[in-house]
mmCIF file of C-alpha atoms in Angstrom:
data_model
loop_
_atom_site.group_PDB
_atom_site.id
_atom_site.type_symbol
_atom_site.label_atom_id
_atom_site.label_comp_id
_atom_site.label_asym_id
_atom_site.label_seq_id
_atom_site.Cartn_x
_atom_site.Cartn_y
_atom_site.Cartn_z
ATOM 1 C CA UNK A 1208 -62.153 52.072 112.468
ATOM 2 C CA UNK A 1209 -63.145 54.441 115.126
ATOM 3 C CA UNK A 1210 -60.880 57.549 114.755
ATOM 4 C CA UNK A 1211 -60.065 60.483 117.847
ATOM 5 C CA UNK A 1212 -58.209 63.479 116.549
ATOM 6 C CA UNK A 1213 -56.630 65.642 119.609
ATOM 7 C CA UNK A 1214 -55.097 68.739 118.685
ATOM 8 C CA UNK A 1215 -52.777 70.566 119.000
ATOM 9 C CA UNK A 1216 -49.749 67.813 119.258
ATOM 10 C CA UNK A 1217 -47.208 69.991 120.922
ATOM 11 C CA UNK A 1218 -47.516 73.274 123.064
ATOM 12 C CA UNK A 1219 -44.451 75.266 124.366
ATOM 13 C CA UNK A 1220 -45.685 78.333 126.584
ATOM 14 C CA UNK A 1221 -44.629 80.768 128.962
ATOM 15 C CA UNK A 1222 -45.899 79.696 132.691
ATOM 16 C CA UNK A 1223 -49.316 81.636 133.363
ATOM 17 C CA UNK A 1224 -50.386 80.901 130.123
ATOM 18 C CA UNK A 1225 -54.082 78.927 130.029
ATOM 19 C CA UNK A 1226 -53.861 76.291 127.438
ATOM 20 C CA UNK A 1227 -56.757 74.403 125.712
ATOM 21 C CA UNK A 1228 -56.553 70.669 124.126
ATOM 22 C CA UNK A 1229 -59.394 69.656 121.880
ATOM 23 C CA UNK A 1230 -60.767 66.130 121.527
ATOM 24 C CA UNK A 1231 -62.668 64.718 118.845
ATOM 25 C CA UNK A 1232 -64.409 61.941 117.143
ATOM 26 C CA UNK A 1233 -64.458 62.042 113.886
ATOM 27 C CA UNK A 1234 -66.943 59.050 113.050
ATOM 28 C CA UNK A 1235 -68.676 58.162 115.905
ATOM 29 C CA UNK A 1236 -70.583 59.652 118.295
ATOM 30 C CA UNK A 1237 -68.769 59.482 122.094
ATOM 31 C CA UNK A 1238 -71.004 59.511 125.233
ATOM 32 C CA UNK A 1239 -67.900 59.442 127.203
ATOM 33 C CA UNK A 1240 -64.393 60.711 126.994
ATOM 34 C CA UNK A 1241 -61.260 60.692 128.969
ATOM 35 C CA UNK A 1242 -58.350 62.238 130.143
ATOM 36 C CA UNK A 1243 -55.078 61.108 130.753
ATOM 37 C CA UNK A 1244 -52.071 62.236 131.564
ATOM 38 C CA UNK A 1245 -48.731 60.305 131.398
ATOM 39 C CA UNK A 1246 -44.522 61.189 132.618
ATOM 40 C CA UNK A 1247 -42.168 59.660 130.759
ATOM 41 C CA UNK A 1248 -41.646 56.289 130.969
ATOM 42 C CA UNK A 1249 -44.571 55.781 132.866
ATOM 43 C CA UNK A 1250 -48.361 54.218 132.706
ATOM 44 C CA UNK A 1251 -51.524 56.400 131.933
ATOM 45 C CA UNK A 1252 -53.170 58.057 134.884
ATOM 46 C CA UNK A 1253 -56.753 59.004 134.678
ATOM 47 C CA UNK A 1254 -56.975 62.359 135.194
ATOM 48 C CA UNK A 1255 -61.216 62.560 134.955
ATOM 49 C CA UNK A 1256 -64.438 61.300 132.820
ATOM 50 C CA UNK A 1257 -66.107 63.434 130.482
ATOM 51 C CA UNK A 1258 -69.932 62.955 129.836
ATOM 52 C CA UNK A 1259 -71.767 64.974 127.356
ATOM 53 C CA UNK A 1260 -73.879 67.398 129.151
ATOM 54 C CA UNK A 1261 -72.721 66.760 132.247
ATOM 55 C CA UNK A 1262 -69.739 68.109 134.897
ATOM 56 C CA UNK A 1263 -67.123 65.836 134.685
ATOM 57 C CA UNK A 1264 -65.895 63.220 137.471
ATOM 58 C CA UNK A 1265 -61.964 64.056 138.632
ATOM 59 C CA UNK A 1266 -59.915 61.897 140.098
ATOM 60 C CA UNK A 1267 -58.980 61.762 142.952
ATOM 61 C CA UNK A 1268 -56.112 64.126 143.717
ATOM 62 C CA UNK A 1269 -56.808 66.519 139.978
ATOM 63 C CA UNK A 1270 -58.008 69.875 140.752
ATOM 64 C CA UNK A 1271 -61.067 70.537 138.573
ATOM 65 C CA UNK A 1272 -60.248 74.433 138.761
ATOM 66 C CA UNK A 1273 -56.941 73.645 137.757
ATOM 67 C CA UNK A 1274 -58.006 71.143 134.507
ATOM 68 C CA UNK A 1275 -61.386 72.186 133.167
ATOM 69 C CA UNK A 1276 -62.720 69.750 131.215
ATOM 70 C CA UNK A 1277 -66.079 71.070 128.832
ATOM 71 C CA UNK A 1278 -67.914 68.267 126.601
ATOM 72 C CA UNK A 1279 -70.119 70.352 125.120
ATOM 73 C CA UNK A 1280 -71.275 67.526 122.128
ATOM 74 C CA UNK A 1281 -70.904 64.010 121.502
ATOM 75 C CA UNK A 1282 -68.101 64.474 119.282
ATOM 76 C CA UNK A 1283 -66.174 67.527 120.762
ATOM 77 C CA UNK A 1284 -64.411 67.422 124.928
ATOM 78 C CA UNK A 1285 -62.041 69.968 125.766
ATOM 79 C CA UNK A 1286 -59.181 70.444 128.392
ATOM 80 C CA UNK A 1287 -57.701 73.759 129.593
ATOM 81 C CA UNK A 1288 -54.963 73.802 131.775
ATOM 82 C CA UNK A 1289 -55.471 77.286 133.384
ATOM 83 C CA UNK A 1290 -52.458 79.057 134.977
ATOM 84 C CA UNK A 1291 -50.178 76.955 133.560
ATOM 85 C CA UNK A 1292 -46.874 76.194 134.951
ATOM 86 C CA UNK A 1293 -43.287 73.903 135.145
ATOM 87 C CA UNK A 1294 -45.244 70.983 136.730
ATOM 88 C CA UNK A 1295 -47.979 71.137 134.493
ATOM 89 C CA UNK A 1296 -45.562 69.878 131.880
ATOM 90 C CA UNK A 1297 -46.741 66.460 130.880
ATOM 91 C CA UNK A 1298 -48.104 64.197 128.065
ATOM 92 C CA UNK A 1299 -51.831 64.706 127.871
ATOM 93 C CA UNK A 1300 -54.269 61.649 125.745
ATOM 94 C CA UNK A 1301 -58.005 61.634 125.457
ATOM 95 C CA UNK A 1302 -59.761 59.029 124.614
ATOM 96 C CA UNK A 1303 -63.176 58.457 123.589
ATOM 97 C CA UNK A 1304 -66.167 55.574 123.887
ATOM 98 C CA UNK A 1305 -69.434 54.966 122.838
ATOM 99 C CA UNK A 1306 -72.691 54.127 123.876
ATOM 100 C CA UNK A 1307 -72.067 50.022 123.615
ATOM 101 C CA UNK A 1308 -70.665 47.614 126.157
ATOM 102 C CA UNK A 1309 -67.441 46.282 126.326
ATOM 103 C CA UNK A 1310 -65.987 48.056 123.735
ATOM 104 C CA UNK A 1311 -62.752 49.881 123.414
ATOM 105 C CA UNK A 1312 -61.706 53.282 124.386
ATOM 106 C CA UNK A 1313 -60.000 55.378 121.032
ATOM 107 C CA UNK A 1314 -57.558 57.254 121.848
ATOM 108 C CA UNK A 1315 -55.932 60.434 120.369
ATOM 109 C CA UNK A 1316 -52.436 60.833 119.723
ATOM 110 C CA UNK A 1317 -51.957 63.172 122.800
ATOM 111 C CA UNK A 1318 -50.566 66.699 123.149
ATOM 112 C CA UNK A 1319 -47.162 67.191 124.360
ATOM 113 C CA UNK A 1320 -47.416 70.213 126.730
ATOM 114 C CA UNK A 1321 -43.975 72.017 128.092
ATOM 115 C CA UNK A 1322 -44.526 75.399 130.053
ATOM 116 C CA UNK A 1323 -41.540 77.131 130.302
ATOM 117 C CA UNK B 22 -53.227 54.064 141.018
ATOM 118 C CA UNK B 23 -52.562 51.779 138.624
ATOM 119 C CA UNK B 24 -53.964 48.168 140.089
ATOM 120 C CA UNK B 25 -52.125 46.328 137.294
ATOM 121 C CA UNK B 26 -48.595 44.599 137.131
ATOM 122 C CA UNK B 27 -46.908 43.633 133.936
ATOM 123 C CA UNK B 28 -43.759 41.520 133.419
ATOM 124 C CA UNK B 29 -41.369 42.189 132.261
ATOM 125 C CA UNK B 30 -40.709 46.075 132.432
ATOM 126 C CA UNK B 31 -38.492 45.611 129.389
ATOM 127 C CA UNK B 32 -38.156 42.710 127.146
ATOM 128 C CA UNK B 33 -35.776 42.605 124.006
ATOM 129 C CA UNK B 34 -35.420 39.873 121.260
ATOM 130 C CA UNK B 35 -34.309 39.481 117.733
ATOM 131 C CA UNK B 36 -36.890 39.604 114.822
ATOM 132 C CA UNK B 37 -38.436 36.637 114.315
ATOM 133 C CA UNK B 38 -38.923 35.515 118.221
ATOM 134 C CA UNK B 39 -42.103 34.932 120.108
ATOM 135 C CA UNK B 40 -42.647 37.745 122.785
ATOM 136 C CA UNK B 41 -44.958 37.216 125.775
ATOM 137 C CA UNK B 42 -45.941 39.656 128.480
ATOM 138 C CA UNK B 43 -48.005 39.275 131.490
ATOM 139 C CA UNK B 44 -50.581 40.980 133.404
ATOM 140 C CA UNK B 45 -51.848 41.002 136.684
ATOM 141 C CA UNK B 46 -55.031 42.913 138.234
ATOM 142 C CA UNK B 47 -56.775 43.126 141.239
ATOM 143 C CA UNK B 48 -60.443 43.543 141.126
ATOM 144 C CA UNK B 49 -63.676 41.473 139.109
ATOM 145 C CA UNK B 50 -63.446 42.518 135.565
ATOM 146 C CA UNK B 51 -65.855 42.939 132.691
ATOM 147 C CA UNK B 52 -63.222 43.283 130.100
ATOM 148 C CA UNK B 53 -59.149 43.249 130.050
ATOM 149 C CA UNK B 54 -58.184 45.615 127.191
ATOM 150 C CA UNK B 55 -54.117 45.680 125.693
ATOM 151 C CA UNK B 56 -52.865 48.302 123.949
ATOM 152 C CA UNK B 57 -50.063 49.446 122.463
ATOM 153 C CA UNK B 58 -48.293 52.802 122.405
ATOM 154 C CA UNK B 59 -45.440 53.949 120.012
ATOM 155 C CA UNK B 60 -42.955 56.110 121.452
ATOM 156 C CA UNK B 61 -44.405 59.800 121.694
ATOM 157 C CA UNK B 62 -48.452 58.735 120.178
ATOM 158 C CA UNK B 63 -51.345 57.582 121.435
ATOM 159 C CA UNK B 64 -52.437 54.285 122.260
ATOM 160 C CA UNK B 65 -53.144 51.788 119.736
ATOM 161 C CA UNK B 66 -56.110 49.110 120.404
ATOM 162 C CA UNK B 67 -55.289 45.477 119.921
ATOM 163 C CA UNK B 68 -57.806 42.330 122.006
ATOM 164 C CA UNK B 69 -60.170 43.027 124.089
ATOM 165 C CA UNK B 70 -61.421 39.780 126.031
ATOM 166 C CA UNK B 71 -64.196 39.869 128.466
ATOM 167 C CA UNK B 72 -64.267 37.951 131.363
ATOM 168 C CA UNK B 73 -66.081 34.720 130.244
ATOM 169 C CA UNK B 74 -63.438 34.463 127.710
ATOM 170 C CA UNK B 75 -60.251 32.266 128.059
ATOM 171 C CA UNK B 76 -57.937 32.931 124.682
ATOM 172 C CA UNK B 77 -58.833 35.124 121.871
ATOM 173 C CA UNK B 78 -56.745 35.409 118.528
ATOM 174 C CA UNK B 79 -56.259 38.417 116.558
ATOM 175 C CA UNK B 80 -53.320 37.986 113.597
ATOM 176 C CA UNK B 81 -49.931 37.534 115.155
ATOM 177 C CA UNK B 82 -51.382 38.508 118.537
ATOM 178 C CA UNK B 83 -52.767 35.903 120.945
ATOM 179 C CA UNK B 84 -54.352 36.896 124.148
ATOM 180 C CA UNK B 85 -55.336 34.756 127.573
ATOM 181 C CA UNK B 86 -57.227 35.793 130.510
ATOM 182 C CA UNK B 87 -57.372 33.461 133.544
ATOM 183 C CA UNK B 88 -59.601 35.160 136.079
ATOM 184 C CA UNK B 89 -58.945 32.683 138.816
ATOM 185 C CA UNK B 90 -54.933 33.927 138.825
ATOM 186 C CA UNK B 91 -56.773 37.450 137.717
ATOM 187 C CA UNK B 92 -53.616 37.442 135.377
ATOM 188 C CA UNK B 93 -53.500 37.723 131.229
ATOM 189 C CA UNK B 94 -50.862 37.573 128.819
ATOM 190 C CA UNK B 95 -49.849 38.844 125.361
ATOM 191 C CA UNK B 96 -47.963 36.569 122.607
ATOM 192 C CA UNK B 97 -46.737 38.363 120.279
ATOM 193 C CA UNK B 98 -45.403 35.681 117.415
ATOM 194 C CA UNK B 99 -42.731 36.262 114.500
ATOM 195 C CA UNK B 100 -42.075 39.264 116.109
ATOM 196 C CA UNK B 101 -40.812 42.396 113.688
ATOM 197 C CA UNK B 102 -38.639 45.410 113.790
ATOM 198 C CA UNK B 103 -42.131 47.475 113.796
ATOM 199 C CA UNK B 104 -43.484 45.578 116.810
ATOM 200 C CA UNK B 105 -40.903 47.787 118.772
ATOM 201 C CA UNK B 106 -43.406 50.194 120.928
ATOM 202 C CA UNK B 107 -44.775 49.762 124.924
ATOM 203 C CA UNK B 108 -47.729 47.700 125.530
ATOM 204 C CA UNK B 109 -50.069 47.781 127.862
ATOM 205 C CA UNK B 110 -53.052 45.841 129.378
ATOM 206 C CA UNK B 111 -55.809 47.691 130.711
ATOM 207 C CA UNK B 112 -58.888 46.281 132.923
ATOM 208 C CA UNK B 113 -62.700 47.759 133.132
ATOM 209 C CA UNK B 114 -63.660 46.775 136.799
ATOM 210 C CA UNK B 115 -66.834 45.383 138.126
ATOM 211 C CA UNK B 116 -66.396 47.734 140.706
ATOM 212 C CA UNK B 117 -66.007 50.657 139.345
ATOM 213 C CA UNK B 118 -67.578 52.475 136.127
ATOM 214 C CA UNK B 119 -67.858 49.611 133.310
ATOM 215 C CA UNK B 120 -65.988 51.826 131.113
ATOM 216 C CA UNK B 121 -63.213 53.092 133.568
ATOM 217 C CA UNK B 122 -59.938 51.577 132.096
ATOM 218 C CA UNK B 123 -57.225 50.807 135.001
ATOM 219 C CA UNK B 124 -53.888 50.397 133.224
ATOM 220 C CA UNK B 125 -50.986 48.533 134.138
ATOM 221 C CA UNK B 126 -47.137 50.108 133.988
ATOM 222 C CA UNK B 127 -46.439 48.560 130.902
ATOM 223 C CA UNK B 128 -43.762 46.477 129.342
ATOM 224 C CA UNK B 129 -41.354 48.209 126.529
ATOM 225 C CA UNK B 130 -40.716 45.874 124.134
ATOM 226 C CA UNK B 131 -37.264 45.991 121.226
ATOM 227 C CA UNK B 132 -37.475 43.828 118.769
ATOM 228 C CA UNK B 133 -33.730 44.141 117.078
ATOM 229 C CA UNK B 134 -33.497 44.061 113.264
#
């Protein structure tokens, strides 16, 4: 099956620090990805829509300066979290699709990020 | 914001017991996608059923849409210890990007040895 590999799994850092969460598909070729983010206990939120080649699409609400997302190839989407701090402490997932119709999204194990 | 509703929050039963959880959405779908997520990892495909699609079977798992109720539910049967994770159901709207997942708050689901 369709595999997504998102690294690292778990980030501690000191608030200020810019951190970067990779994204990839290891056997298939994604036109789009996704980002999530999820408290605990809670649902996914969308956080924005990764195209290759293009700018993302944020949600409503997600500062783009704040989360850069880059999808530089169709298997490869990053996300920095620039100036990290407290708040920005969260669960992050990405998940991938490709090309076809009603199909599934893959997701990636997520990345545990806590900014002390 | 999440458009979906799923009952229960929490359901627990003993291994061996049928669980079912429902969904509810808003909008015209193309698909309704559930998924399930073990505590601390990713999310974990199971069904997807598009919209002209009433029941759809997949091993222990059995999945109904009714898009009159726009409501769907997920049996889980001869349920085990490992079926223990939260589960959620996910729609692509009409009205939206086809591939835009909406995702409901999920139910958490024990299944007790």
């Amino acid at each position: 099956g369709a595999v997504v590999s998102q690294h690292p799994s778990w980030v501690i850092c000191k608030s200020g620090t810019s951190v970067k969460i990779e994204c990839r598909s290891l056997d298939f070729q994604a036109t789009t990805m996704f980002w999530y983010r999820q408290f605990p206990k809670q649902s996914l939120m969308l956080m924005a829509t990764s195209n290759e080649g293009s700018k993302a699409t944020y949600e409503q609400g997600v500062e783009k300066d704040k989360f850069l997302i880059n999808h530089a190839s169709l298997t490869l989407s990053t996300l920095t979290v620039t100036s990290a701090h407290p708040e920005d402490s969260s669960f992050y997932i990405c998940s991938a699709l490709g090309g076809r119709v009603n199909q599934p999204q893959h997701f990636g194990d997520g990345t545990r990020l806590s900014i002390l | 914001s999440q458009q979906g509703e799923e009952d229960p929050q929490a359901l627990s039963i003993q291994e061996g017991e049928n669980a079912t959880m429902n969904c509810s959405y808003k909008t015209s779908i193309n698909n309704l996608q559930w998924y399930r997520q073990n505590s601390g990892r990713g999310l974990v495909h199971l069904i997807l059923i598009r919209s002209n699609e009433r029941e759809k079977h997949s091993g222990r798992l059995r999945v109904t849409l009714d898009t009159s109720k726009k409501s769907s539910s997920l049996l889980i049967t001869a349920s085990r210890a490992a079926d223990t994770a939260s589960y959620f159901c996910a729609t692509a709207s009409k009205e939206t990007s086809g591939s835009r997942l909406t995702f409901g708050e999920g139910t958490q689901l024990t299944v007790n040895p």
